[in-house]
Structures are given as structure tokens and as C-alpha cells.
């Protein structure tokens, strides 16, 4: 029995050494042969493991996301960012949506803004006002708004790992690179949370779309686009 047990142990150890994740000291991992699969938005483009057997369990997703985040460029410092943000009351937001519909809006933007001015904002949704920083207003969070917002973003905090952007809009006369950069810097400030845009047409109608279709956006490079809408 001892000899049989030893043989089985050596056989399993040999199989493990040919392609599984090997663990050393706490917090470290070494790889031999075939690499463990990675999340789809990791830099090597591989996928999250789809489970495992009792003998060869799947790698912990939390560890994969932590490693993926460590591989990304560091978050921008507040001093290097260009966003100003604050919470906007819903009544004020409705008024702004309606007024922006008359501000150089094309037909698509006007329809969206008028719809937003009459859209129910559910409990738990927060409306954030955004603008680009200036000499007289530094970047960061404001309790008292420093000015009128250039963009409004309706956010649902799903959990500690994810935010959904339920709606967004930009004042048409403020659409451009400055507002887009303020939006992207604000998104970056939310890391390591993942931000998902639930209504992609709004993202692109107001000039905030990332390069490509957004579905392959890497974590930290901008919002993800919901595949369900």
C-alpha cells in the first residue's frame, strides 16, 4: 500500500508540474508550461477559466483580477487628472436635460435629452455632474458645484466591484476632447471598480465613446459597453 500510495503521489505531482499553476510562498505563484487562463480584458487577451475538477481546481478569479490590475498603468494622480465632479439633484438634472435639448443639439441628441428630462430616476441612482478643471477650479470632488456641469452621468452602484452607468448626456455645445477627457479621468478615478455603460447609443451620441466598439476595452482604459442593449 505504501508503494502504491507513493506511485500515485509521484504521478499526480508529475502531472501538476506539466501545466498547472504552482504555488510557493504566500502571495506568489510560479508557472510551468501551459499558463492559467486570464480574464478577457487582461493584456494577453485570454479568458477566465470555466471551472475545474476536484483534482485540478480553477484558479481563483480574485487573484486573476488582482494580478490584471497590477499589470495596468497606475491610476492617474488627482493632480494629473482634469475632472471635477459633484452630485446633482434630480430636479436640477431634469431642468438641465430640457435646456440642453435647445443648445445646439442635433435631432438624435435632442430626442435623447428630452427623453432624459422625463425619465424616472430609480432609488439608488446618483446623478453626477462633470466638467473639465480650470485654473480657478482644481480637479476632484466638490460638495458645492463650482459651475454648471458640462456632462451628467446617472450611476447605479451595483456592488463594491461594479458601477453601471444607466444614462449619460453632454451639453451639446461642450461636446469635444476636453469633456471626453474629463469623463475618462473620472472613470479612471473609480478603479478598481469596473464601469459598464448600459446604453451605448448615449455614449456615442455625445462624443464620449472609446476607440473601437468598447467591448474589448481594457480595465482602466475607459468604460465597458453593455452587450445586453
Short mmCIF file of C-alpha atoms in Angstrom, two decimals:
data_model
loop_
_atom_site.label_atom_id
_atom_site.label_comp_id
_atom_site.label_asym_id
_atom_site.label_seq_id
_atom_site.Cartn_x
_atom_site.Cartn_y
_atom_site.Cartn_z
CA UNK A 1 0.00 0.00 0.00
CA UNK A 2 2.78 2.43 0.83
CA UNK A 3 4.47 1.79 -2.50
CA UNK A 4 1.16 2.25 -4.36
CA UNK A 5 0.48 5.49 -2.48
CA UNK A 6 3.95 6.78 -3.32
CA UNK A 7 3.47 5.95 -7.00
CA UNK A 8 0.14 7.77 -7.10
CA UNK A 9 1.67 10.77 -5.34
CA UNK A 10 4.55 10.94 -7.82
CA UNK A 11 2.18 10.54 -10.77
CA UNK A 12 -0.04 13.39 -9.60
CA UNK A 13 2.99 15.57 -8.87
CA UNK A 14 4.35 14.87 -12.34
CA UNK A 15 1.04 15.79 -13.94
CA UNK A 16 0.84 19.01 -11.92
CA UNK A 17 4.33 20.06 -12.95
CA UNK A 18 3.42 19.80 -16.65
CA UNK A 19 0.97 22.64 -16.84
CA UNK A 20 -0.68 23.81 -13.64
CA UNK A 21 -0.17 26.87 -11.52
CA UNK A 22 2.33 26.12 -8.80
CA UNK A 23 2.17 27.98 -5.50
CA UNK A 24 5.21 28.96 -3.47
CA UNK A 25 5.30 31.43 -0.63
CA UNK A 26 2.07 33.20 0.23
CA UNK A 27 1.04 35.72 -2.41
CA UNK A 28 3.38 34.31 -5.07
CA UNK A 29 2.80 31.95 -7.96
CA UNK A 30 5.11 30.34 -10.48
CA UNK A 31 4.06 28.84 -13.81
CA UNK A 32 5.47 25.86 -15.61
CA UNK A 33 4.37 25.04 -19.15
CA UNK A 34 0.78 25.97 -20.00
CA UNK A 35 -0.34 29.22 -18.35
CA UNK A 36 -3.58 29.57 -16.44
CA UNK A 37 -6.25 31.34 -18.44
CA UNK A 38 -6.79 35.05 -17.88
CA UNK A 39 -9.79 37.40 -17.94
CA UNK A 40 -10.82 38.54 -21.42
CA UNK A 41 -9.76 42.11 -20.66
CA UNK A 42 -6.31 41.11 -19.47
CA UNK A 43 -3.47 42.24 -21.70
CA UNK A 44 -2.83 38.76 -23.15
CA UNK A 45 -6.46 38.53 -24.29
CA UNK A 46 -7.19 35.11 -22.79
CA UNK A 47 -10.34 34.14 -20.97
CA UNK A 48 -11.46 33.46 -17.41
CA UNK A 49 -11.23 29.75 -16.50
CA UNK A 50 -14.56 27.97 -16.69
CA UNK A 51 -14.30 25.91 -13.50
CA UNK A 52 -12.22 22.83 -12.74
CA UNK A 53 -12.26 19.34 -11.36
CA UNK A 54 -11.79 18.19 -7.77
CA UNK A 55 -8.20 17.31 -8.62
CA UNK A 56 -7.33 20.39 -10.67
CA UNK A 57 -9.49 23.30 -9.42
CA UNK A 58 -9.82 26.54 -11.40
CA UNK A 59 -7.62 29.46 -10.43
CA UNK A 60 -9.23 31.96 -8.03
CA UNK A 61 -10.81 34.79 -10.09
CA UNK A 62 -9.98 37.31 -7.35
CA UNK A 63 -6.30 36.55 -7.76
CA UNK A 64 -6.56 36.92 -11.52
CA UNK A 65 -8.23 40.32 -11.29
CA UNK A 66 -5.70 41.47 -8.72
CA UNK A 67 -2.84 40.42 -10.99
CA UNK A 68 -4.52 42.02 -14.01
CA UNK A 69 -4.94 45.31 -12.14
CA UNK A 70 -1.28 45.21 -11.14
CA UNK A 71 -0.26 44.91 -14.81
CA UNK A 72 -2.15 48.06 -15.85
CA UNK A 73 -0.63 51.53 -15.83
CA UNK A 74 -1.05 53.14 -12.41
CA UNK A 75 -4.10 55.28 -11.80
CA UNK A 76 -3.68 58.95 -12.58
CA UNK A 77 -2.91 61.08 -9.59
CA UNK A 78 -5.52 63.69 -8.77
CA UNK A 79 -3.04 66.41 -9.74
CA UNK A 80 -2.69 64.90 -13.23
CA UNK A 81 -6.44 64.48 -13.74
CA UNK A 82 -8.74 67.05 -15.34
CA UNK A 83 -12.18 66.12 -13.97
CA UNK A 84 -14.36 67.98 -11.49
CA UNK A 85 -17.33 66.04 -10.14
CA UNK A 86 -20.24 66.55 -7.77
CA UNK A 87 -23.68 65.12 -7.02
CA UNK A 88 -26.51 66.87 -8.88
CA UNK A 89 -30.10 66.84 -7.50
CA UNK A 90 -32.53 65.01 -9.75
CA UNK A 91 -34.81 68.04 -10.18
CA UNK A 92 -31.86 70.14 -11.31
CA UNK A 93 -30.75 67.41 -13.70
CA UNK A 94 -34.19 67.25 -15.33
CA UNK A 95 -34.06 71.02 -15.90
CA UNK A 96 -30.60 70.78 -17.45
CA UNK A 97 -31.59 67.92 -19.77
CA UNK A 98 -34.51 70.01 -21.07
CA UNK A 99 -32.43 73.15 -21.54
CA UNK A 100 -29.61 71.26 -23.27
CA UNK A 101 -32.10 69.99 -25.85
CA UNK A 102 -32.25 73.56 -27.15
CA UNK A 103 -28.44 74.05 -27.06
CA UNK A 104 -27.01 73.24 -30.49
CA UNK A 105 -28.38 69.70 -30.27
CA UNK A 106 -28.88 67.62 -33.40
CA UNK A 107 -32.06 65.59 -33.78
CA UNK A 108 -30.67 62.46 -32.12
CA UNK A 109 -29.24 64.37 -29.18
CA UNK A 110 -32.41 66.41 -28.78
CA UNK A 111 -34.59 63.28 -28.64
CA UNK A 112 -32.31 61.71 -26.04
CA UNK A 113 -32.20 64.83 -23.89
CA UNK A 114 -35.97 65.30 -23.94
CA UNK A 115 -36.43 61.63 -23.04
CA UNK A 116 -33.96 62.01 -20.17
CA UNK A 117 -35.82 65.05 -18.87
CA UNK A 118 -38.87 62.82 -18.37
CA UNK A 119 -37.13 59.57 -17.36
CA UNK A 120 -37.74 58.12 -13.92
CA UNK A 121 -34.54 58.02 -11.89
CA UNK A 122 -34.80 54.99 -9.66
CA UNK A 123 -33.93 54.88 -6.00
CA UNK A 124 -30.24 54.25 -5.56
CA UNK A 125 -29.24 56.04 -8.77
CA UNK A 126 -26.93 59.03 -8.32
CA UNK A 127 -26.56 61.81 -10.89
CA UNK A 128 -23.02 63.11 -11.17
CA UNK A 129 -22.18 66.46 -12.70
CA UNK A 130 -18.85 66.63 -14.53
CA UNK A 131 -16.72 69.34 -16.09
CA UNK A 132 -13.12 69.97 -17.07
CA UNK A 133 -10.87 71.56 -14.48
CA UNK A 134 -9.68 75.14 -14.93
CA UNK A 135 -7.21 77.49 -13.27
CA UNK A 136 -9.86 78.63 -10.81
CA UNK A 137 -11.14 75.11 -10.05
CA UNK A 138 -8.81 72.21 -9.47
CA UNK A 139 -9.68 68.57 -10.22
CA UNK A 140 -11.54 66.36 -7.77
CA UNK A 141 -14.81 66.02 -5.87
CA UNK A 142 -16.83 69.10 -4.90
CA UNK A 143 -19.55 69.32 -2.27
CA UNK A 144 -20.72 72.67 -3.68
CA UNK A 145 -20.73 72.67 -7.51
CA UNK A 146 -18.07 75.05 -8.85
CA UNK A 147 -20.08 75.75 -12.03
CA UNK A 148 -22.79 74.35 -14.26
CA UNK A 149 -21.95 70.80 -15.40
CA UNK A 150 -20.85 70.04 -18.94
CA UNK A 151 -21.98 66.42 -18.57
CA UNK A 152 -24.42 64.48 -16.40
CA UNK A 153 -23.91 60.80 -15.63
CA UNK A 154 -26.54 58.63 -13.93
CA UNK A 155 -24.77 55.94 -11.90
CA UNK A 156 -26.07 52.81 -10.19
CA UNK A 157 -23.60 51.40 -7.65
CA UNK A 158 -24.21 47.68 -8.16
CA UNK A 159 -21.71 46.41 -5.59
CA UNK A 160 -18.17 47.01 -4.39
CA UNK A 161 -16.76 45.81 -7.73
CA UNK A 162 -19.06 47.36 -10.33
CA UNK A 163 -20.87 50.56 -11.30
CA UNK A 164 -23.49 50.76 -14.05
CA UNK A 165 -23.90 53.99 -15.97
CA UNK A 166 -27.63 53.94 -16.63
CA UNK A 167 -27.73 57.22 -18.57
CA UNK A 168 -25.39 59.99 -19.63
CA UNK A 169 -25.52 63.21 -21.60
CA UNK A 170 -23.29 66.14 -22.52
CA UNK A 171 -24.34 69.71 -23.14
CA UNK A 172 -24.11 69.77 -26.97
CA UNK A 173 -22.02 72.96 -27.08
CA UNK A 174 -19.49 71.27 -24.76
CA UNK A 175 -19.03 68.06 -26.76
CA UNK A 176 -15.36 67.60 -27.55
CA UNK A 177 -11.99 66.34 -26.37
CA UNK A 178 -11.95 68.34 -23.14
CA UNK A 179 -15.24 66.94 -21.86
CA UNK A 180 -14.34 63.45 -23.05
CA UNK A 181 -11.02 63.57 -21.18
CA UNK A 182 -12.72 64.78 -18.02
CA UNK A 183 -15.17 61.86 -18.33
CA UNK A 184 -12.37 59.30 -18.88
CA UNK A 185 -10.31 60.67 -15.98
CA UNK A 186 -13.37 60.41 -13.74
CA UNK A 187 -13.87 56.79 -14.88
CA UNK A 188 -10.22 56.10 -14.11
CA UNK A 189 -10.65 57.52 -10.61
CA UNK A 190 -13.23 54.79 -9.88
CA UNK A 191 -10.75 51.93 -10.32
CA UNK A 192 -10.58 49.14 -9.37
CA UNK A 193 -14.34 49.20 -9.95
CA UNK A 194 -15.49 48.17 -13.41
CA UNK A 195 -17.80 50.72 -15.07
CA UNK A 196 -20.40 49.46 -17.56
CA UNK A 197 -22.37 51.77 -19.87
CA UNK A 198 -25.87 50.30 -20.13
CA UNK A 199 -26.99 52.45 -23.07
CA UNK A 200 -24.17 52.70 -25.62
CA UNK A 201 -26.07 54.98 -28.07
CA UNK A 202 -25.90 57.78 -25.49
CA UNK A 203 -22.16 57.26 -25.11
CA UNK A 204 -21.51 57.78 -28.81
CA UNK A 205 -24.19 60.40 -29.49
CA UNK A 206 -22.49 62.73 -27.01
CA UNK A 207 -18.92 62.12 -28.14
CA UNK A 208 -17.74 60.01 -25.20
CA UNK A 209 -17.15 56.72 -26.99
CA UNK A 210 -13.80 54.97 -26.69
CA UNK A 211 -11.93 53.71 -29.74
CA UNK A 212 -13.47 50.60 -31.27
CA UNK A 213 -16.78 49.13 -30.11
CA UNK A 214 -15.90 49.24 -26.42
CA UNK A 215 -16.39 45.50 -25.90
CA UNK A 216 -12.64 44.88 -25.78
CA UNK A 217 -11.79 47.89 -23.65
CA UNK A 218 -9.12 47.02 -21.16
CA UNK A 219 -9.74 47.54 -17.48
CA UNK A 220 -8.65 51.06 -16.61
CA UNK A 221 -8.79 52.37 -20.20
CA UNK A 222 -12.41 53.51 -20.09
CA UNK A 223 -15.95 52.23 -19.58
CA UNK A 224 -17.19 48.93 -20.88
CA UNK A 225 -20.20 48.75 -23.18
CA UNK A 226 -23.11 46.58 -22.14
CA UNK A 227 -23.75 43.69 -24.54
CA UNK A 228 -27.38 43.49 -23.49
CA UNK A 229 -28.57 46.77 -25.02
#
